[in-house]
Backbone as ProteinMPNN parsed JSONL, in Angstrom:
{"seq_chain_A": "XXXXXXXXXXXXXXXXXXXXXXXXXXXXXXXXXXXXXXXXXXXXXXXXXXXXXXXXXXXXXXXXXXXXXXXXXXXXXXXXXXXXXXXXXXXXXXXXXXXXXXXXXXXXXXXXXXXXXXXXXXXXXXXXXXXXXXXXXXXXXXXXXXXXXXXXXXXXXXXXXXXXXXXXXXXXXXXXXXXXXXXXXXXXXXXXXXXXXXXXXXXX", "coords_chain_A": {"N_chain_A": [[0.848, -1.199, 0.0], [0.14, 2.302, -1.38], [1.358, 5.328, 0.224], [-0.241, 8.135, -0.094], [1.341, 11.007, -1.989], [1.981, 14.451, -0.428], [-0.117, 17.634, -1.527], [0.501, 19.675, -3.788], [-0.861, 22.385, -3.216], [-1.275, 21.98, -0.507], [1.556, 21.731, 0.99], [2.486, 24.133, -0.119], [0.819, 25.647, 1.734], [1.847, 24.799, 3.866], [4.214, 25.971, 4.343], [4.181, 28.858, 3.868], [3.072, 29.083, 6.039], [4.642, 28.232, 7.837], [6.317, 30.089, 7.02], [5.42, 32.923, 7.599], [5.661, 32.216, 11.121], [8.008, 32.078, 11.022], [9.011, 34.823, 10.09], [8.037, 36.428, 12.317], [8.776, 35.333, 14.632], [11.292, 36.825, 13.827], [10.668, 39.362, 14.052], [9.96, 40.091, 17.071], [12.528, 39.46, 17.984], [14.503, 41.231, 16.981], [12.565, 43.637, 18.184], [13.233, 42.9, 20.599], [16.236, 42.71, 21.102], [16.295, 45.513, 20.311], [14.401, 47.391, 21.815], [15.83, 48.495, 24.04], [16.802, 50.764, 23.256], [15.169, 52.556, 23.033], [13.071, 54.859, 23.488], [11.386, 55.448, 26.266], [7.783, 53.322, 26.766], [4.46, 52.796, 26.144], [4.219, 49.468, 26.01], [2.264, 46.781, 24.071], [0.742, 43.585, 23.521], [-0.466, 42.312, 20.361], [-1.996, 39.41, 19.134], [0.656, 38.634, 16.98], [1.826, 40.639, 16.998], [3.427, 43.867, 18.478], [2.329, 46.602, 20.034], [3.181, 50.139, 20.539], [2.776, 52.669, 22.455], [4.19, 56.409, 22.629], [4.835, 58.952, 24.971], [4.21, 62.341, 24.814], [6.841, 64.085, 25.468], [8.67, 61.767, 24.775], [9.196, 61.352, 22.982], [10.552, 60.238, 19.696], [12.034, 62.312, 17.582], [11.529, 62.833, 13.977], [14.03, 63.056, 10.899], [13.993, 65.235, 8.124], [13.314, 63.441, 4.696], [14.771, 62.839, 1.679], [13.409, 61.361, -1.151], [13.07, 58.662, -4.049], [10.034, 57.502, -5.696], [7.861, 54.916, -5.953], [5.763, 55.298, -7.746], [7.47, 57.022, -9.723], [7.744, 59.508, -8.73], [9.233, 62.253, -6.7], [10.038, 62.464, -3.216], [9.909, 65.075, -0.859], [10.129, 65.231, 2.583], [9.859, 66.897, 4.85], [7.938, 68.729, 3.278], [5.793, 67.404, 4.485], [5.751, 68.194, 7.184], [3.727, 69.117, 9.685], [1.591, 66.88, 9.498], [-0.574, 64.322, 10.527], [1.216, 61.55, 9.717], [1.555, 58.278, 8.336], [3.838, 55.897, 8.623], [4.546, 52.874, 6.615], [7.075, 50.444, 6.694], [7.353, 47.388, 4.055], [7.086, 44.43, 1.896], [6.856, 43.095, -1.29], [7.407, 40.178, -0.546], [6.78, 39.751, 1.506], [4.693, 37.993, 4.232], [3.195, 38.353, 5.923], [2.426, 40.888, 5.556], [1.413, 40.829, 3.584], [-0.709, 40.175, 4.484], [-1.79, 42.253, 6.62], [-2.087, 44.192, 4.457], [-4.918, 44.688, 3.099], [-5.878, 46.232, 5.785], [-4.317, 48.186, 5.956], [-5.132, 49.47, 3.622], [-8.052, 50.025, 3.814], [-8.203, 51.756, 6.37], [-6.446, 53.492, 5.324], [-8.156, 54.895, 2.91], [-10.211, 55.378, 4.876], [-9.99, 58.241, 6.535], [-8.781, 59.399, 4.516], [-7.458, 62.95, 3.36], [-7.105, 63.488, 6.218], [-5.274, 62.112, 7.166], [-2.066, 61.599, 6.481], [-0.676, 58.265, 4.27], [2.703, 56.589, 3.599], [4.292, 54.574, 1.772], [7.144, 52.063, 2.529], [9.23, 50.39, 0.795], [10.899, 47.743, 0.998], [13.798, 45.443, 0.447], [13.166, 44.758, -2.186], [11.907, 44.011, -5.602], [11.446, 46.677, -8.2], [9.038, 46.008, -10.343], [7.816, 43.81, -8.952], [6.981, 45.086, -6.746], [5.33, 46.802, -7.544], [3.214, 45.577, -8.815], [2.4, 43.812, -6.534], [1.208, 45.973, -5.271], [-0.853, 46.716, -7.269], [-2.307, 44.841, -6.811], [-3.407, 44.734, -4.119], [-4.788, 46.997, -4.448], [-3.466, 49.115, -3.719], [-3.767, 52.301, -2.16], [-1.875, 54.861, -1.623], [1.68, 55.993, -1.676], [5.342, 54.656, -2.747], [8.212, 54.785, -1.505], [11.005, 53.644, -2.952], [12.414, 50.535, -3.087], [15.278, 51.06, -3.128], [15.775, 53.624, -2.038], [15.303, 52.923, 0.511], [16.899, 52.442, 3.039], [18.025, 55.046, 3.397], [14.944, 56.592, 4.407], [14.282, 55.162, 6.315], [16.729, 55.217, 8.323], [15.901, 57.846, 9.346], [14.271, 58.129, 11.194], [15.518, 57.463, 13.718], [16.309, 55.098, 14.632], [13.791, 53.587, 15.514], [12.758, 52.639, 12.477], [13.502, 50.074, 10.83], [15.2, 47.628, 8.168], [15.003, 45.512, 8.649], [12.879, 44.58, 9.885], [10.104, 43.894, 9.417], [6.6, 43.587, 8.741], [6.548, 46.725, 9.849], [4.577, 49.534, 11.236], [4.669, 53.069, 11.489], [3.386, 55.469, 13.392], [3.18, 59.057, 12.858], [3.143, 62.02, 14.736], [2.32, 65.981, 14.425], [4.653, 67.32, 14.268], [6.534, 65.495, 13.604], [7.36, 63.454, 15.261], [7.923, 60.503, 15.859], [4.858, 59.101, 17.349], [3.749, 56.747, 17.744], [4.076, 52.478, 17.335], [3.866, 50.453, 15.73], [4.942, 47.026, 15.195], [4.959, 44.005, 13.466], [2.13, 42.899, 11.782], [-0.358, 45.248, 11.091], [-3.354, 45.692, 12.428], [-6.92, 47.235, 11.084], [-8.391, 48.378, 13.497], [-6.89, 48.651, 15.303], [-4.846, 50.418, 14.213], [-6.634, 52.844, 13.904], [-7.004, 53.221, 16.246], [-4.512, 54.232, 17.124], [-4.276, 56.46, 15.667], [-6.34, 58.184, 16.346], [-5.502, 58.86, 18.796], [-3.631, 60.728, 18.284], [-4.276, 62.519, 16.165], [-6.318, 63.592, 17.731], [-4.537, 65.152, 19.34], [-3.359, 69.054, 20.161], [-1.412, 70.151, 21.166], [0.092, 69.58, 19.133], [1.159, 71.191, 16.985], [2.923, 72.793, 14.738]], "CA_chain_A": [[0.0, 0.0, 0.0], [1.808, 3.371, -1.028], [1.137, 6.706, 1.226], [-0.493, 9.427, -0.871], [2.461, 12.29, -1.522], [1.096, 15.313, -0.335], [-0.646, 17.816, -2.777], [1.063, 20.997, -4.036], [-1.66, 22.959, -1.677], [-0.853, 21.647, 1.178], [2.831, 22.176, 1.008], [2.341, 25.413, -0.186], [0.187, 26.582, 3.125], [2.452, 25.243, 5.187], [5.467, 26.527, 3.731], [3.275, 30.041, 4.318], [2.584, 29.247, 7.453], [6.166, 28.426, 8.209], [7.463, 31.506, 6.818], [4.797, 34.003, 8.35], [6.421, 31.879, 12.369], [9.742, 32.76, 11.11], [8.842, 36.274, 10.237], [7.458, 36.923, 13.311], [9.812, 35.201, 15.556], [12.122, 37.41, 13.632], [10.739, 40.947, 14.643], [10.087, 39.973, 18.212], [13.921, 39.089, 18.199], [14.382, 42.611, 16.644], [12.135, 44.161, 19.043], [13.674, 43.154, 22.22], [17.45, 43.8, 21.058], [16.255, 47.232, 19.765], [14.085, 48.304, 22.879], [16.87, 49.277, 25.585], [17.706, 52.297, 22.772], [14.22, 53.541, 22.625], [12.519, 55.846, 24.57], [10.264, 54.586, 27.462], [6.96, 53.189, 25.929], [3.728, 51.703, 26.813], [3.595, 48.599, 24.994], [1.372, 45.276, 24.066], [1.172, 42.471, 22.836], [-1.918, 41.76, 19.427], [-1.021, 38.356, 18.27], [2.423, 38.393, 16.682], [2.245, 42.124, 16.868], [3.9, 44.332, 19.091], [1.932, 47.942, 19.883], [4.023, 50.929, 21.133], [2.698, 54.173, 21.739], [5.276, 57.226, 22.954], [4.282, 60.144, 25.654], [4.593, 63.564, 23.585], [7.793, 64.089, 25.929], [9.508, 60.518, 25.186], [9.043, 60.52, 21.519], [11.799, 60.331, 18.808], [12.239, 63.403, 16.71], [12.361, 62.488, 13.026], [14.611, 64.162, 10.29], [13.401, 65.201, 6.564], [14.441, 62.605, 3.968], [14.092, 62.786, 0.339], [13.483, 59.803, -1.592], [12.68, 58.372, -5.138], [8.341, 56.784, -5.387], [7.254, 53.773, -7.293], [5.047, 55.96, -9.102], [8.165, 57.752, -10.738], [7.643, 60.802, -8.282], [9.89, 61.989, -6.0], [9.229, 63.063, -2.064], [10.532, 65.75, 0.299], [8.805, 64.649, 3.889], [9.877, 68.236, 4.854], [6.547, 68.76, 3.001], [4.645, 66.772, 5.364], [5.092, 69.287, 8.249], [1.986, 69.275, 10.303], [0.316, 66.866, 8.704], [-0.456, 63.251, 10.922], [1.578, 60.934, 9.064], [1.438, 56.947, 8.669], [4.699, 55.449, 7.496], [4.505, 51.233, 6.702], [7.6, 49.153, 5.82], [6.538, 46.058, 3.89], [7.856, 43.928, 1.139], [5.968, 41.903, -1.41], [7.725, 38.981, -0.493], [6.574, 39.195, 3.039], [3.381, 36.973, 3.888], [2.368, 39.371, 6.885], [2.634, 42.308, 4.842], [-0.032, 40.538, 2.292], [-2.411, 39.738, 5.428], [-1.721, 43.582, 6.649], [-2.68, 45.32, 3.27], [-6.275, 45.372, 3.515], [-6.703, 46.778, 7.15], [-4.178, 49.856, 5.772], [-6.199, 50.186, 2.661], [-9.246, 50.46, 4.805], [-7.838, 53.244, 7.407], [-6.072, 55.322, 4.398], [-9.568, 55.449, 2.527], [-11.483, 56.224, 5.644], [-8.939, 59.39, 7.149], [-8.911, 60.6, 3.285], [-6.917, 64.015, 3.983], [-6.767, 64.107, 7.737], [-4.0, 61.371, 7.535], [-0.722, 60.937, 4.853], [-0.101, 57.31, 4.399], [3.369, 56.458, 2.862], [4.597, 53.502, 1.844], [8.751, 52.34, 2.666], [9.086, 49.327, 0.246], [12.423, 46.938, 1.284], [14.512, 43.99, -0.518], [12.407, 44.172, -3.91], [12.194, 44.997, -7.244], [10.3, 47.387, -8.207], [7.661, 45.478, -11.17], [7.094, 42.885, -7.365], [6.64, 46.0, -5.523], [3.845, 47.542, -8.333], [2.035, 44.294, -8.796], [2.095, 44.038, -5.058], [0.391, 47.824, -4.546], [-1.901, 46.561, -8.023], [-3.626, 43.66, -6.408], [-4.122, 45.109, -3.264], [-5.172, 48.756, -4.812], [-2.968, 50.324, -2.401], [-4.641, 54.12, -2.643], [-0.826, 55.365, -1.535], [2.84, 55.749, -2.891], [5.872, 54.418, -1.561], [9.37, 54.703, -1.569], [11.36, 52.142, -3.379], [13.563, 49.679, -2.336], [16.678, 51.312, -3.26], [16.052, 54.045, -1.356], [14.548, 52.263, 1.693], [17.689, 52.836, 4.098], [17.715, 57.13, 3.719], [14.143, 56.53, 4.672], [14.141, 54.336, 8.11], [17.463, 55.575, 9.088], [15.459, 59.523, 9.536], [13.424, 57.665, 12.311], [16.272, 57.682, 14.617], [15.575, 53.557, 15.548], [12.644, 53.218, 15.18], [12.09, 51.824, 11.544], [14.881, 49.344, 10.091], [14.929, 47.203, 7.063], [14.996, 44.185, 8.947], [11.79, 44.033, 10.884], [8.684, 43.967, 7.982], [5.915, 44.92, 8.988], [6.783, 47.769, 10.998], [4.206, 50.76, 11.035], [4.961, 54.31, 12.328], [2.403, 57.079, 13.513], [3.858, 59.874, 13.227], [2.524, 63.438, 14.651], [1.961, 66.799, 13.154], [5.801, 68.016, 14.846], [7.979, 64.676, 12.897], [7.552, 63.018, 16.22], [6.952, 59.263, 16.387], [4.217, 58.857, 18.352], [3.219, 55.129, 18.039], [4.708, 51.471, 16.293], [3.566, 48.787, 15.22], [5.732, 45.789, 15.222], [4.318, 43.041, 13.199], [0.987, 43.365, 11.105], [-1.438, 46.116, 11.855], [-5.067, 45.319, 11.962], [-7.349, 48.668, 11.14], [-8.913, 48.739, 14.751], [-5.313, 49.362, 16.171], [-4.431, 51.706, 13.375], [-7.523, 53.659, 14.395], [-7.01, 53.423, 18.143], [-3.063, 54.78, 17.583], [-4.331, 57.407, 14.88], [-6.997, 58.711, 16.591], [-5.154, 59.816, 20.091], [-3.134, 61.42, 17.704], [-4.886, 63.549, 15.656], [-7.279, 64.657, 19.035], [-3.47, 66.499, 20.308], [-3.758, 69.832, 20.282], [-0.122, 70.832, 21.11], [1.494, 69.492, 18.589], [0.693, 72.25, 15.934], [4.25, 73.475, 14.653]], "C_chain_A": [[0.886, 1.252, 0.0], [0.948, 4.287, -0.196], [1.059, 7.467, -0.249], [0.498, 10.501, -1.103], [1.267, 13.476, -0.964], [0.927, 16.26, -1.495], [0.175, 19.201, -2.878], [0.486, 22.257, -3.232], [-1.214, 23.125, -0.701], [0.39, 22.077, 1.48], [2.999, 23.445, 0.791], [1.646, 26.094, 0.889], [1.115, 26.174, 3.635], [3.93, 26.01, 4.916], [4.853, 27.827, 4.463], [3.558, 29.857, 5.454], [4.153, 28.897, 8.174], [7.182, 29.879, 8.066], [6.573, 32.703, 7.692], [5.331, 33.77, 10.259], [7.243, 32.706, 11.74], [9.881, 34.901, 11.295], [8.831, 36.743, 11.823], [8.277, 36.9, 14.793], [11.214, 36.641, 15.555], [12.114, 39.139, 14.33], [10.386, 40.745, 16.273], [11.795, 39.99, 18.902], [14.589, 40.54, 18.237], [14.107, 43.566, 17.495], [12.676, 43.979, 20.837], [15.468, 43.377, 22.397], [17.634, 45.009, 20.955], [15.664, 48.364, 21.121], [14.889, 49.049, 24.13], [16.933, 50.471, 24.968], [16.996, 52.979, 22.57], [13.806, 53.784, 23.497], [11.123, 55.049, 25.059], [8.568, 54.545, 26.32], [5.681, 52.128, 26.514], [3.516, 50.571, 25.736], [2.761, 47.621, 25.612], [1.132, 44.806, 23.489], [-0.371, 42.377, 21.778], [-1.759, 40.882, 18.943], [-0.144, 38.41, 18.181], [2.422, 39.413, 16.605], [2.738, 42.821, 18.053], [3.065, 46.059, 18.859], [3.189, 48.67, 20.96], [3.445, 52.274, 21.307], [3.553, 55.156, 23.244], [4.203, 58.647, 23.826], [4.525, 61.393, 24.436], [6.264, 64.154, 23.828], [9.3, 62.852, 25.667], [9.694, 60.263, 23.269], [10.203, 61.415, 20.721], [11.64, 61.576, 17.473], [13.079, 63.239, 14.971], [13.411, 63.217, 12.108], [13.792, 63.792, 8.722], [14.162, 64.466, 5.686], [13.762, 62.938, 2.28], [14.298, 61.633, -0.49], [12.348, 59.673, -2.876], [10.773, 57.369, -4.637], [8.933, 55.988, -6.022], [6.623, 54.015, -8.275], [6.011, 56.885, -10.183], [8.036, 59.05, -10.01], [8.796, 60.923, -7.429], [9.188, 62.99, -4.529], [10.17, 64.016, -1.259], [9.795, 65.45, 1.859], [9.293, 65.998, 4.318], [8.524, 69.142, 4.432], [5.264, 68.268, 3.822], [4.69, 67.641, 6.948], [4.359, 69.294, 8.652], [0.962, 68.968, 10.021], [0.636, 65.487, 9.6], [0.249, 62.21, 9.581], [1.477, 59.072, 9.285], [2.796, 56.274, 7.543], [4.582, 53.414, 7.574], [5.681, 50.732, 6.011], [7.219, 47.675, 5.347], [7.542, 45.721, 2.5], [6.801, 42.873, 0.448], [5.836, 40.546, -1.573], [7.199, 38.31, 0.777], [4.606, 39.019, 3.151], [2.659, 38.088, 5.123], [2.015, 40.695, 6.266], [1.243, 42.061, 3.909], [-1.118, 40.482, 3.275], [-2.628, 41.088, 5.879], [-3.0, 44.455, 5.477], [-4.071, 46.056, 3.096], [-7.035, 45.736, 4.46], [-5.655, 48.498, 6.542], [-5.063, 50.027, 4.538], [-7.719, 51.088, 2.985], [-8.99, 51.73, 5.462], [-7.209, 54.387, 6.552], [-7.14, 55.608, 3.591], [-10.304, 56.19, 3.848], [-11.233, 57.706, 6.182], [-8.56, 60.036, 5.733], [-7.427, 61.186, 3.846], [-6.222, 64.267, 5.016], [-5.219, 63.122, 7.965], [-3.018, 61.437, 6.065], [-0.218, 59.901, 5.174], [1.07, 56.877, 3.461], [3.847, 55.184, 2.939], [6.374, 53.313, 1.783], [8.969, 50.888, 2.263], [10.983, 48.691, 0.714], [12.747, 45.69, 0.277], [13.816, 43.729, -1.506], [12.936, 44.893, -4.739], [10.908, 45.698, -7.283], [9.018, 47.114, -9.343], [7.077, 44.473, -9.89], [6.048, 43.842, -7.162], [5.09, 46.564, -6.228], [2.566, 46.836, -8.37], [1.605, 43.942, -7.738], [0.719, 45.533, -4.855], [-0.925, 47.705, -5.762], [-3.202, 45.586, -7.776], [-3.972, 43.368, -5.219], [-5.158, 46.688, -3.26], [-4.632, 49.947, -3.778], [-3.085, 51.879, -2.633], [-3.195, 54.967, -2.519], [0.469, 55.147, -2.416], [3.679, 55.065, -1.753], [7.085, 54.383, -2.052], [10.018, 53.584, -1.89], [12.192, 51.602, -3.188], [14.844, 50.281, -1.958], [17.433, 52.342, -2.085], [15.62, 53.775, 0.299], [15.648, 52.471, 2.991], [17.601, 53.938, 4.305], [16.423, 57.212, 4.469], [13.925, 56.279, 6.332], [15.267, 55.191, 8.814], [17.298, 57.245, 9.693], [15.127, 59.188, 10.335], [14.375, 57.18, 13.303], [16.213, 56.163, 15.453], [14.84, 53.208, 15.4], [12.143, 52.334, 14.244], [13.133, 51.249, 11.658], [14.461, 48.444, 9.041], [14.442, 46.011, 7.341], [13.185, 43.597, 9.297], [10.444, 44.446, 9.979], [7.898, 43.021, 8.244], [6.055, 45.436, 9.912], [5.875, 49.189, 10.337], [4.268, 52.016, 11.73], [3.773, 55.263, 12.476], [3.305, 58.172, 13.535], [3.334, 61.231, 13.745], [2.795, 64.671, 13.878], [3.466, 67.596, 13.206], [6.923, 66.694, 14.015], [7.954, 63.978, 13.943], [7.35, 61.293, 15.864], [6.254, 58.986, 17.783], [3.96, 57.658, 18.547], [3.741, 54.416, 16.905], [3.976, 50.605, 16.651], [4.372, 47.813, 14.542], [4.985, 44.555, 14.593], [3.162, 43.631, 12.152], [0.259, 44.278, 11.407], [-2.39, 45.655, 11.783], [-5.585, 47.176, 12.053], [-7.74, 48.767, 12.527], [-7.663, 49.374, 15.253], [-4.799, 50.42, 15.154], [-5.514, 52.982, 13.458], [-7.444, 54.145, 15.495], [-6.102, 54.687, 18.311], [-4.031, 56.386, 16.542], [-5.144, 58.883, 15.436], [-6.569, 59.591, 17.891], [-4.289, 60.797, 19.334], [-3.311, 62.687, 17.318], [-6.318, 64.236, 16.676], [-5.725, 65.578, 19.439], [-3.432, 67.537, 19.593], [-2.185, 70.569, 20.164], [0.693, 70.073, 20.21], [1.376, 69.896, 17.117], [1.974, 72.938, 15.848], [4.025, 75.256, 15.105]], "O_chain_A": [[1.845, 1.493, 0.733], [-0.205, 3.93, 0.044], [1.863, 7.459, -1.181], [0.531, 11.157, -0.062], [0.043, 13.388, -1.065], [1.602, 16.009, -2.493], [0.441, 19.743, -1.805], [1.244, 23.048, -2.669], [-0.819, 24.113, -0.082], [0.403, 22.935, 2.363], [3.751, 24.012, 1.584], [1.923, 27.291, 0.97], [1.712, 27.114, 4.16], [4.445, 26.639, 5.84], [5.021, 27.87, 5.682], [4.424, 30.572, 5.958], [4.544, 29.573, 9.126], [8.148, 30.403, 8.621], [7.233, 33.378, 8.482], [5.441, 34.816, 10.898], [7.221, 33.929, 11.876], [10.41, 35.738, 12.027], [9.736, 37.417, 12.316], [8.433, 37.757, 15.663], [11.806, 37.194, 16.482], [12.999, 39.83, 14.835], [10.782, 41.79, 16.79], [12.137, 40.419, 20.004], [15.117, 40.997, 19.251], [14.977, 44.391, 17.774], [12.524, 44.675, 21.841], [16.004, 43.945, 23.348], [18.633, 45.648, 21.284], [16.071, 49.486, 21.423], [14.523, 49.938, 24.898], [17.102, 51.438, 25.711], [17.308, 54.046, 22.041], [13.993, 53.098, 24.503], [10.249, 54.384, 24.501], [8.265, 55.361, 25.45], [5.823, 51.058, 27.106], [2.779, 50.711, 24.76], [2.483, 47.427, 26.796], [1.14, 45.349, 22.385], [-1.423, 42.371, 22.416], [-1.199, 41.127, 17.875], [0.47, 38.273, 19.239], [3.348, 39.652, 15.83], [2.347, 42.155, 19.012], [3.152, 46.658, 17.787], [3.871, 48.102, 21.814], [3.577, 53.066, 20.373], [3.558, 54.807, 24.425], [3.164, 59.138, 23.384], [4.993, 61.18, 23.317], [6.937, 64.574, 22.886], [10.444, 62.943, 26.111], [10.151, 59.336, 22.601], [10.622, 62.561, 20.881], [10.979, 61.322, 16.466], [14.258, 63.365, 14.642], [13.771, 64.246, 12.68], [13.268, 62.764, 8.292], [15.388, 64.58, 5.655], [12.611, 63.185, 1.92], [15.356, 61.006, -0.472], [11.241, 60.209, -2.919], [10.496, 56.81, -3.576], [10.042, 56.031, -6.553], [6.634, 53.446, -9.367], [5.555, 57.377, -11.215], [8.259, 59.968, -10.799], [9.471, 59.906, -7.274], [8.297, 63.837, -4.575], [11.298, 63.576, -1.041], [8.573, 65.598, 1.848], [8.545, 66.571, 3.526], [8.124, 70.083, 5.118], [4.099, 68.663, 3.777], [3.72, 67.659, 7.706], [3.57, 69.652, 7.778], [-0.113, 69.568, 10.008], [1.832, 65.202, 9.656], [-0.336, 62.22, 8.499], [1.326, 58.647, 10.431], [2.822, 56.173, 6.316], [4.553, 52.837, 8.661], [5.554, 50.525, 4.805], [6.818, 46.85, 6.168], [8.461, 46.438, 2.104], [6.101, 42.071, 1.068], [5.009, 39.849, -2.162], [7.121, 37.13, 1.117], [3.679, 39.56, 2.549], [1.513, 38.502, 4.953], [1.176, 41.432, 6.783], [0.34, 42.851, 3.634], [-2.29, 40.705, 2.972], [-3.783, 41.422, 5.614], [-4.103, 44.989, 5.599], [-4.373, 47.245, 2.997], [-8.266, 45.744, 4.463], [-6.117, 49.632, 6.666], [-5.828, 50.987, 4.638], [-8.216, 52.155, 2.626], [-9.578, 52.741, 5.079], [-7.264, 55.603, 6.736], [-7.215, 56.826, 3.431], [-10.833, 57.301, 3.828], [-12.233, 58.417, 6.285], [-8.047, 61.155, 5.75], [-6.55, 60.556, 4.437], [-5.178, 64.915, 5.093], [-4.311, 63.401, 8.748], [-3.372, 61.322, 4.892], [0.599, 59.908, 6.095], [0.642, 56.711, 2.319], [3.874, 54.609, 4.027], [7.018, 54.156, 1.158], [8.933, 50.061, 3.174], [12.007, 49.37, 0.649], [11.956, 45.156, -0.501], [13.714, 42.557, -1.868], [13.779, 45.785, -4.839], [9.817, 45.51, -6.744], [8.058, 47.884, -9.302], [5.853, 44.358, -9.842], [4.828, 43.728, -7.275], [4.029, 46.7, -5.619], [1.409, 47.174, -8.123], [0.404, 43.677, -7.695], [-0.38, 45.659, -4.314], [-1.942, 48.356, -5.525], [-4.358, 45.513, -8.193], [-4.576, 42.348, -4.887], [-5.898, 47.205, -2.424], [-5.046, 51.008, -3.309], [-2.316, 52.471, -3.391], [-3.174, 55.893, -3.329], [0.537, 54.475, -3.445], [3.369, 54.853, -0.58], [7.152, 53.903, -3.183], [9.767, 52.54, -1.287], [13.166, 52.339, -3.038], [15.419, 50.148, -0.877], [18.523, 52.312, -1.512], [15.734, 54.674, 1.133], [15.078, 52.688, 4.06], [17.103, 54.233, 5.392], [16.565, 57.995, 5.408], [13.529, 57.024, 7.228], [14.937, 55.857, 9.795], [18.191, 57.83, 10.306], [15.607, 59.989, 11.138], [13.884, 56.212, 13.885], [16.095, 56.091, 16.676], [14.946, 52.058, 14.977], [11.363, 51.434, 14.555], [13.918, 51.67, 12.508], [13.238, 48.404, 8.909], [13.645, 45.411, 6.621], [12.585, 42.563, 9.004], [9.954, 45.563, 10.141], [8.173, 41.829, 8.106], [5.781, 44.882, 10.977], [6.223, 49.8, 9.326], [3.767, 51.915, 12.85], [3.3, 55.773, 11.46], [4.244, 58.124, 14.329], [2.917, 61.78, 12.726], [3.401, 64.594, 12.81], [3.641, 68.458, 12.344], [8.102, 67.013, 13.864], [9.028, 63.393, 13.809], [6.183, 61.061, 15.546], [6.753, 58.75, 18.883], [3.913, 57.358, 19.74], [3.949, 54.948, 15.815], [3.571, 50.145, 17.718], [4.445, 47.825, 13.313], [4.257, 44.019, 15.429], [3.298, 44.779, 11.73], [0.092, 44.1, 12.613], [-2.462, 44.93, 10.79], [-5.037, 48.079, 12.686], [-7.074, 49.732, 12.901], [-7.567, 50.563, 15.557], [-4.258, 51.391, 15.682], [-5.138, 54.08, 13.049], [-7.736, 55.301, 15.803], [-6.315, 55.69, 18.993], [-4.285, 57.35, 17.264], [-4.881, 60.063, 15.203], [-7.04, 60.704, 18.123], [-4.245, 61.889, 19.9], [-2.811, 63.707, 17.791], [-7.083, 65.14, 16.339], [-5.893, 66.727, 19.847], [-3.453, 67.357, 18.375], [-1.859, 71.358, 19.277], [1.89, 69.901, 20.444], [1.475, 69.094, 16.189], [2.256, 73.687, 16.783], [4.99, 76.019, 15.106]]}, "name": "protein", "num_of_chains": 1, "seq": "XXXXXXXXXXXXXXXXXXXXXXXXXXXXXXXXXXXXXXXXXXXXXXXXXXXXXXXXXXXXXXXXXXXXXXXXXXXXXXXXXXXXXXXXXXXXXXXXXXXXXXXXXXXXXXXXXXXXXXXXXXXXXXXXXXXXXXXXXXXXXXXXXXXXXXXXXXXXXXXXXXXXXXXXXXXXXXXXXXXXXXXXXXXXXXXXXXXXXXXXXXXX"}
């Protein structure tokens, strides 16, 4: 009697499901070598995610970076001045990043205006990275691989190349106010967004 092989399916989820552990193990690993150098923080735990959010006193002061799009544009964040910002590293190799996509699609449609969501694409090419942002309809742009270090390394710690998905709040002063370590879901990208854009003092 032979044993059935298994089916191309099957091997293929778990493969997935092997690589989304590893991921995850990986930014937890990330996250607790990196936390001694960041500023005091209330965190907690959402699944394999890690929340962070920063007092207005404790939070990391970014710098302006300029950097090539995917759409062929280019960005000054110097421009974004006083405007709530949402930065996401992701990659469209990474399997959390694909389960991610449609809770930020959701929160950058619903905040329109009141929010700027940018995207900080890592280790791709850039026809991945398009077809990636085409068959999720990602409504935003995003910085492309190449320049993906000038980018994180403005966030003083905070972002890095390594740890994908990592999302940043940022306030209306360049501040990081809140991270997300791991996937976001929209409820928590609402929660962090929203104490945000209620502060009052942080109007340049």
């Amino acid at each position: 009697m032979t044993t059935p092989s298994r089916t191309p399916h099957r091997t293929r989820n778990r493969t997935l499901a092997a690589v989304a552990v590893l991921a995850t193990l990986g930014i937890l690993a990330w996250w607790w070598s990196s936390n001694a150098s960041t500023p005091t923080s209330a965190a907690r735990a959402d699944g394999g995610s890690i929340i962070e959010e920063y007092e207005s006193a404790d939070r990391v002061q970014s710098r302006p970076f300029k950097a090539r799009l995917l759409s062929g544009k280019t960005i000054d964040t110097d421009s974004l001045r006083g405007e709530v910002t949402v930065y996401n590293v992701w990659g469209s190799w990474c399997v959390p990043c694909a389960t991610e996509a449609p809770d930020l699609v959701e929160v950058a449609h619903q905040y329109g205006d009141a929010v700027t969501f940018m995207g900080i694409n890592v280790r791709d090419n850039e026809a991945a990275a398009r077809a990636f942002e085409r068959d999720y309809e990602i409504p935003y742009d995003s910085v492309i691989a190449q320049d993906s270090s000038t980018a994180t390394l403005s966030f003083g710690g905070a972002l890095t190349t390594s740890a994908v998905p990592t999302t940043l709040v940022v306030d209306r002063r360049g501040r990081v106010a809140a991270r997300v370590i791991g996937p976001a879901t929209a409820a928590t990208l609402r929660s962090l967004l929203e104490a945000v854009l209620q502060e009052t003092d942080d109007v340049p």
